[in-house]
CSV table of C-alpha atoms in Angstrom, one decimal:
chain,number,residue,atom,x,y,z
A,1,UNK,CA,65.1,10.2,133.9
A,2,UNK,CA,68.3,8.6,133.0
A,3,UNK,CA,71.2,10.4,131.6
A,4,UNK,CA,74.8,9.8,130.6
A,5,UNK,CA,78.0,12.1,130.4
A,6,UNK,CA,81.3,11.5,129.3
A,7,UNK,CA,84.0,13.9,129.4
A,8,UNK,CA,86.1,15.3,128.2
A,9,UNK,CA,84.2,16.8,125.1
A,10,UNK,CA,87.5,16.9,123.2
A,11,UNK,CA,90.9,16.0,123.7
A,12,UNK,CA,94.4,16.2,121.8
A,13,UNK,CA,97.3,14.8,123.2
A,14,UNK,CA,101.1,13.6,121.5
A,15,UNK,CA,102.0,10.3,120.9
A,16,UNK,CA,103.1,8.1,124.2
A,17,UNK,CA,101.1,10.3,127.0
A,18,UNK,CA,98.3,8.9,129.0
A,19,UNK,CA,94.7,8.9,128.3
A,20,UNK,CA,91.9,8.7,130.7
A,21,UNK,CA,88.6,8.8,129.5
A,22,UNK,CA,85.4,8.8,131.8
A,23,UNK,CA,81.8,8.2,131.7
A,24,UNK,CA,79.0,8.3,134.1
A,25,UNK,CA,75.5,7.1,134.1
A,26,UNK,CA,72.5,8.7,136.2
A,27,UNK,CA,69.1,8.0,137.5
A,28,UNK,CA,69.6,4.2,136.8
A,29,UNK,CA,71.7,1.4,138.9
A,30,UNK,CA,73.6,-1.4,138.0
A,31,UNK,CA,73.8,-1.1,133.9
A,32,UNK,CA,75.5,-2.3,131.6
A,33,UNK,CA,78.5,-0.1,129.9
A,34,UNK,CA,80.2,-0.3,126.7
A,35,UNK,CA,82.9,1.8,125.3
A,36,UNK,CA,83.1,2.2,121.6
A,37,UNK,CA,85.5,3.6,119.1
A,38,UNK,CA,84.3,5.1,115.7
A,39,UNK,CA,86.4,6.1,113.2
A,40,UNK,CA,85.9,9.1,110.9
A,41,UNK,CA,82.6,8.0,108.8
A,42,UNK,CA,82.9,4.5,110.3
A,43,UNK,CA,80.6,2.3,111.8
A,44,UNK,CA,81.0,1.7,116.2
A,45,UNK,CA,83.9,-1.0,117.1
A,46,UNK,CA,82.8,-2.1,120.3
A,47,UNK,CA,86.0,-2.2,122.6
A,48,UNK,CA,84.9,-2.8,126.3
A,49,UNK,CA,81.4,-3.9,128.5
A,50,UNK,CA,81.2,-4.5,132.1
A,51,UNK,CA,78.0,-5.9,133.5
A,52,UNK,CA,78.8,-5.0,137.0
A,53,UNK,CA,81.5,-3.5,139.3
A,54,UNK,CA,85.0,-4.8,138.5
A,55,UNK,CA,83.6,-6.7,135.3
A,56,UNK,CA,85.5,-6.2,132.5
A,57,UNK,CA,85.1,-7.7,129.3
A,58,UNK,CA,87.8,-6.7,126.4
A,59,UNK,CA,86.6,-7.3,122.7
A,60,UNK,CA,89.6,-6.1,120.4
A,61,UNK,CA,93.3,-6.5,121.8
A,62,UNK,CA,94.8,-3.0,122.0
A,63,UNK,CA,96.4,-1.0,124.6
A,64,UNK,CA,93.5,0.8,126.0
A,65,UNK,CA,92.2,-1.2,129.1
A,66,UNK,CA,88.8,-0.1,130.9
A,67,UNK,CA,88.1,0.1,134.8
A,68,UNK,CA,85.0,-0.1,136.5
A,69,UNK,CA,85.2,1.5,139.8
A,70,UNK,CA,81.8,2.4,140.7
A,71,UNK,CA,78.5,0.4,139.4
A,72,UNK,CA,77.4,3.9,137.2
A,73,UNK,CA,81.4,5.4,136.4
A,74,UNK,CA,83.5,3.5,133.8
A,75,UNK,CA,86.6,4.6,133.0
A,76,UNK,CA,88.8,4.0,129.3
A,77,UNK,CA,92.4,4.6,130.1
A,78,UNK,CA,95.7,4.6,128.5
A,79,UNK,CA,98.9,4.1,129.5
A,80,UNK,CA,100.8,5.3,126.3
A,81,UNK,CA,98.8,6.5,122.8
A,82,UNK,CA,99.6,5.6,120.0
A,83,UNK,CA,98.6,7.7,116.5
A,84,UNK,CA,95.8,5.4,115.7
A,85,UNK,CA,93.9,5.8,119.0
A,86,UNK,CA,92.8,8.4,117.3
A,87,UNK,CA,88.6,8.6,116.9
A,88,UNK,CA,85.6,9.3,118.7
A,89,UNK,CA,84.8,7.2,121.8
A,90,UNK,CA,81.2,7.1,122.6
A,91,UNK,CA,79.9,5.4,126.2
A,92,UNK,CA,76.8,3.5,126.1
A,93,UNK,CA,74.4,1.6,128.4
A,94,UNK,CA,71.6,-0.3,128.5
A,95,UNK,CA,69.6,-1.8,131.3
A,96,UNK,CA,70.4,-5.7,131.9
A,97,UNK,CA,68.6,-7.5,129.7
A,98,UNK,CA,68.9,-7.3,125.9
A,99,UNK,CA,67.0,-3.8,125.0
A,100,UNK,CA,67.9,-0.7,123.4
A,101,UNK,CA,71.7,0.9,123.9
A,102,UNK,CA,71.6,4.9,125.3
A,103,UNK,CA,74.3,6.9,124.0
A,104,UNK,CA,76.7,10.0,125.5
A,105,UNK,CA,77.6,12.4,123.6
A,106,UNK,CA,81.0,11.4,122.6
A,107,UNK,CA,84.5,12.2,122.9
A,108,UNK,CA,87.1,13.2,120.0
A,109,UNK,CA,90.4,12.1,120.5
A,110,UNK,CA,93.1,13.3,118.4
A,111,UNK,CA,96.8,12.5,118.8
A,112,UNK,CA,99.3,13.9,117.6
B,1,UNK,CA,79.7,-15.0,114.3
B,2,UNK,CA,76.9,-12.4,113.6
B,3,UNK,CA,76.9,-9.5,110.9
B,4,UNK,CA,75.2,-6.7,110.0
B,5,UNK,CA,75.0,-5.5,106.3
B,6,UNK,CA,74.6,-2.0,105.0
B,7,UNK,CA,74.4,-2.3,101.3
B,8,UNK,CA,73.7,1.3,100.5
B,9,UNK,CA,76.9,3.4,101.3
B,10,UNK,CA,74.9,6.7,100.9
B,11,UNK,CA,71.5,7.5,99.5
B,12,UNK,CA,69.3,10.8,98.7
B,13,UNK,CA,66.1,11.9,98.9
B,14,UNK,CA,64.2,14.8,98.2
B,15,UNK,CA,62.2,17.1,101.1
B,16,UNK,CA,58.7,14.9,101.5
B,17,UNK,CA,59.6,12.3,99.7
B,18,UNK,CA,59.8,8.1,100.9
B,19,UNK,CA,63.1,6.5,101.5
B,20,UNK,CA,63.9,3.1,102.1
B,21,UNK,CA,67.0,1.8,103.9
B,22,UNK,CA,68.2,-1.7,103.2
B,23,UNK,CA,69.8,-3.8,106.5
B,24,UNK,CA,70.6,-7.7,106.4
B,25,UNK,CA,71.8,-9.4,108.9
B,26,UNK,CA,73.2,-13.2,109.6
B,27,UNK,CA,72.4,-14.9,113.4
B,28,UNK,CA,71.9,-18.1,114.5
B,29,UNK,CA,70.3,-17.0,117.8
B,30,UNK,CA,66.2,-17.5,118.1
B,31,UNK,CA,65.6,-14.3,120.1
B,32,UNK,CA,67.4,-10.9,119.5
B,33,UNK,CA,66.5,-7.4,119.3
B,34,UNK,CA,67.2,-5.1,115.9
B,35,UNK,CA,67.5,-1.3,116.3
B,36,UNK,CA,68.1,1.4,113.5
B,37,UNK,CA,69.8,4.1,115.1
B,38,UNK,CA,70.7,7.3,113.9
B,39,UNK,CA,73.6,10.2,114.3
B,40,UNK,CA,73.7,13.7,112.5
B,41,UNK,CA,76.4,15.6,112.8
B,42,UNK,CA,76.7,16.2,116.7
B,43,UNK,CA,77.4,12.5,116.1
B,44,UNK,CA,74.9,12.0,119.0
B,45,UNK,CA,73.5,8.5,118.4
B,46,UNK,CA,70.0,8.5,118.7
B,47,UNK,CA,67.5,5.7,118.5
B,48,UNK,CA,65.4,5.8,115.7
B,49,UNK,CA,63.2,2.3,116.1
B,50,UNK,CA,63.0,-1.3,117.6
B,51,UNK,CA,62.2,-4.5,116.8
B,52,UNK,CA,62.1,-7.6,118.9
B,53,UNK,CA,62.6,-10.9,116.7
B,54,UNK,CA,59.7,-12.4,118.2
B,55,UNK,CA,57.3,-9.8,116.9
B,56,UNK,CA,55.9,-10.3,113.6
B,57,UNK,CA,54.3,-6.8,113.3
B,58,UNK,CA,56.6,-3.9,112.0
B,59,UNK,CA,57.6,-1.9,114.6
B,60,UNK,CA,55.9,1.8,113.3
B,61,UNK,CA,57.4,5.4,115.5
B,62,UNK,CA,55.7,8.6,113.5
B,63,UNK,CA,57.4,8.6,110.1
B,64,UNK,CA,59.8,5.5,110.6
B,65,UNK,CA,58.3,2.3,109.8
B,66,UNK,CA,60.5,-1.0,109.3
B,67,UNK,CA,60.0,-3.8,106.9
B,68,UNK,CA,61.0,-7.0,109.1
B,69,UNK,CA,61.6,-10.2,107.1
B,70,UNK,CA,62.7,-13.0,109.6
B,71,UNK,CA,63.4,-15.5,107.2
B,72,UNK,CA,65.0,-13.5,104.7
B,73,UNK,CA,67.1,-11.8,107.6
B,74,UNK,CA,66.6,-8.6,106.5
B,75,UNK,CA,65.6,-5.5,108.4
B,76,UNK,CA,64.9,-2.1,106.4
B,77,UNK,CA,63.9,1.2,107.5
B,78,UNK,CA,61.3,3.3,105.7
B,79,UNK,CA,61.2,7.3,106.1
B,80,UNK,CA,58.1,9.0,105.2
B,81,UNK,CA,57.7,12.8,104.7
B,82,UNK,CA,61.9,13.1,104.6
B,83,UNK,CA,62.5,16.1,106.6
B,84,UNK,CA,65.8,18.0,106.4
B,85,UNK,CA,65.9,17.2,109.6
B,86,UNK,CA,66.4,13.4,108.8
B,87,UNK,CA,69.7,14.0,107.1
B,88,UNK,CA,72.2,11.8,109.0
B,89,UNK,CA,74.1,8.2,109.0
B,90,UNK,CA,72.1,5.8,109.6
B,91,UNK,CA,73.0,2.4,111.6
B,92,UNK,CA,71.3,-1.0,111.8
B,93,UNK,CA,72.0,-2.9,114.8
B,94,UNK,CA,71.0,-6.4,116.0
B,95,UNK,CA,72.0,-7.9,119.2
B,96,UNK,CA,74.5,-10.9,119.9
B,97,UNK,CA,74.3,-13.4,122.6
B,98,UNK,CA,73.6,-11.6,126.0
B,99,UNK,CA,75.6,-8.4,125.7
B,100,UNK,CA,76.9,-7.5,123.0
B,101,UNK,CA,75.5,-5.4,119.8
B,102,UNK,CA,76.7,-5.6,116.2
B,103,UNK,CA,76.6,-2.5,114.5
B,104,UNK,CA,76.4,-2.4,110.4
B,105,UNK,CA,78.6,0.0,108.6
B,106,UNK,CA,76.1,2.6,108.3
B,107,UNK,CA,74.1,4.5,105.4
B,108,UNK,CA,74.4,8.5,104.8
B,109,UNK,CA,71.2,10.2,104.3
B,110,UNK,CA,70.9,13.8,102.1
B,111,UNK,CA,67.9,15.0,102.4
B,112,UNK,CA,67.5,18.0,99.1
B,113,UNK,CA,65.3,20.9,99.6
């Protein structure tokens, strides 16, 4: 069966340090993967898919910037926060094709 | 550009009792997909039902039933039996283009003992 992880679980860090947020897919192969970004009782801003290795495809301008390095890892990096990168980052993917979206479990980022 | 409307904010229901949650939508596609997901408090988003566009029955899972108006663009979910268990936001989703998924703004759910 397929699975997805993302880590970390949590994560605070200060204004202007790095952010590197990771997300792995198992027991499928070449998905589709989307980051998201919900704020606090929000609905899901989608801010990155890739439909294969090195595909990247940016939906809201901001300075996060996604990396696909492997055809199940994606990656959402950073190279300085800001205060409102602040919010829970979910990884999704689906199998090509338009069906349903499968979920991790999420990462909160706070910073500070 | 397509949307997803959540009209109900938050809504309540008592412990066995029916609720209906409203979802409209605007696409100019011919073929898409519409999903009602939903995430309790883990904020683990779970899929609650599916409909493909090109189906004219209601898709039915257990106690989640949807009311799918294609014409009218509108895409509700029915709970029967509300279980505590149910309490959660609720999100309609429909898809756009080849990729990409348009999420609504979401409805609470209290479920009262």
């Amino acid at each position: 069966s397929q699975t997805i992880h993302q880590w970390p679980a949590t994560l605070v860090q200060p204004v202007g340090s790095p952010l590197s947020l990771e997300c792995t897919v198992e027991g499928t192969s070449n998905p589709n993967l989307y980051w998201y970004r919900q704020a606090a009782g929000r609905g899901l801003q989608l801010l990155f898919y890739s439909v294969g290795i090195g595909q990247i495809s940016s939906e809201v301008p901001q300075n996060l910037s996604a990396s696909r390095p492997q055809d199940r890892q994606f990656i959402l990096s950073s190279k300085k926060l800001l205060l409102s990168d602040s919010g829970f980052y979910l990884c999704a993917w689906t199998t090509q094709g338009m069906n349903e979206q499968f979920f991790g479990p999420g990462t909160r980022l706070t910073v500070l | 550009a397509q949307t997803v409307t959540q009209s109900q904010p938050e809504m309540s229901v008592q412990e066995a009792e029916t609720v209906t949650l409203s979802c409209t939508y605007d696409t100019s596609e011919s073929d898409y997909y519409l999903f009602w997901y939903k995430q309790p408090p883990s904020r683990q988003m779970i899929l609650v039902i599916r409909q493909e566009a090109y189906k004219q029955q209601n898709a039915t899972e257990n106690r989640f039933s949807v009311n799918f108006q294609k014409a009218a663009k509108s895409f509700s979910l029915k709970i029967s039996d509300s279980q505590l268990g149910d309490a959660a936001m609720y999100f309609c989703v429909t898809t756009s283009g080849t990729y990409k998924y348009i999420f609504g703004t979401g409805t609470r759910l209290k479920v009262l003992a």
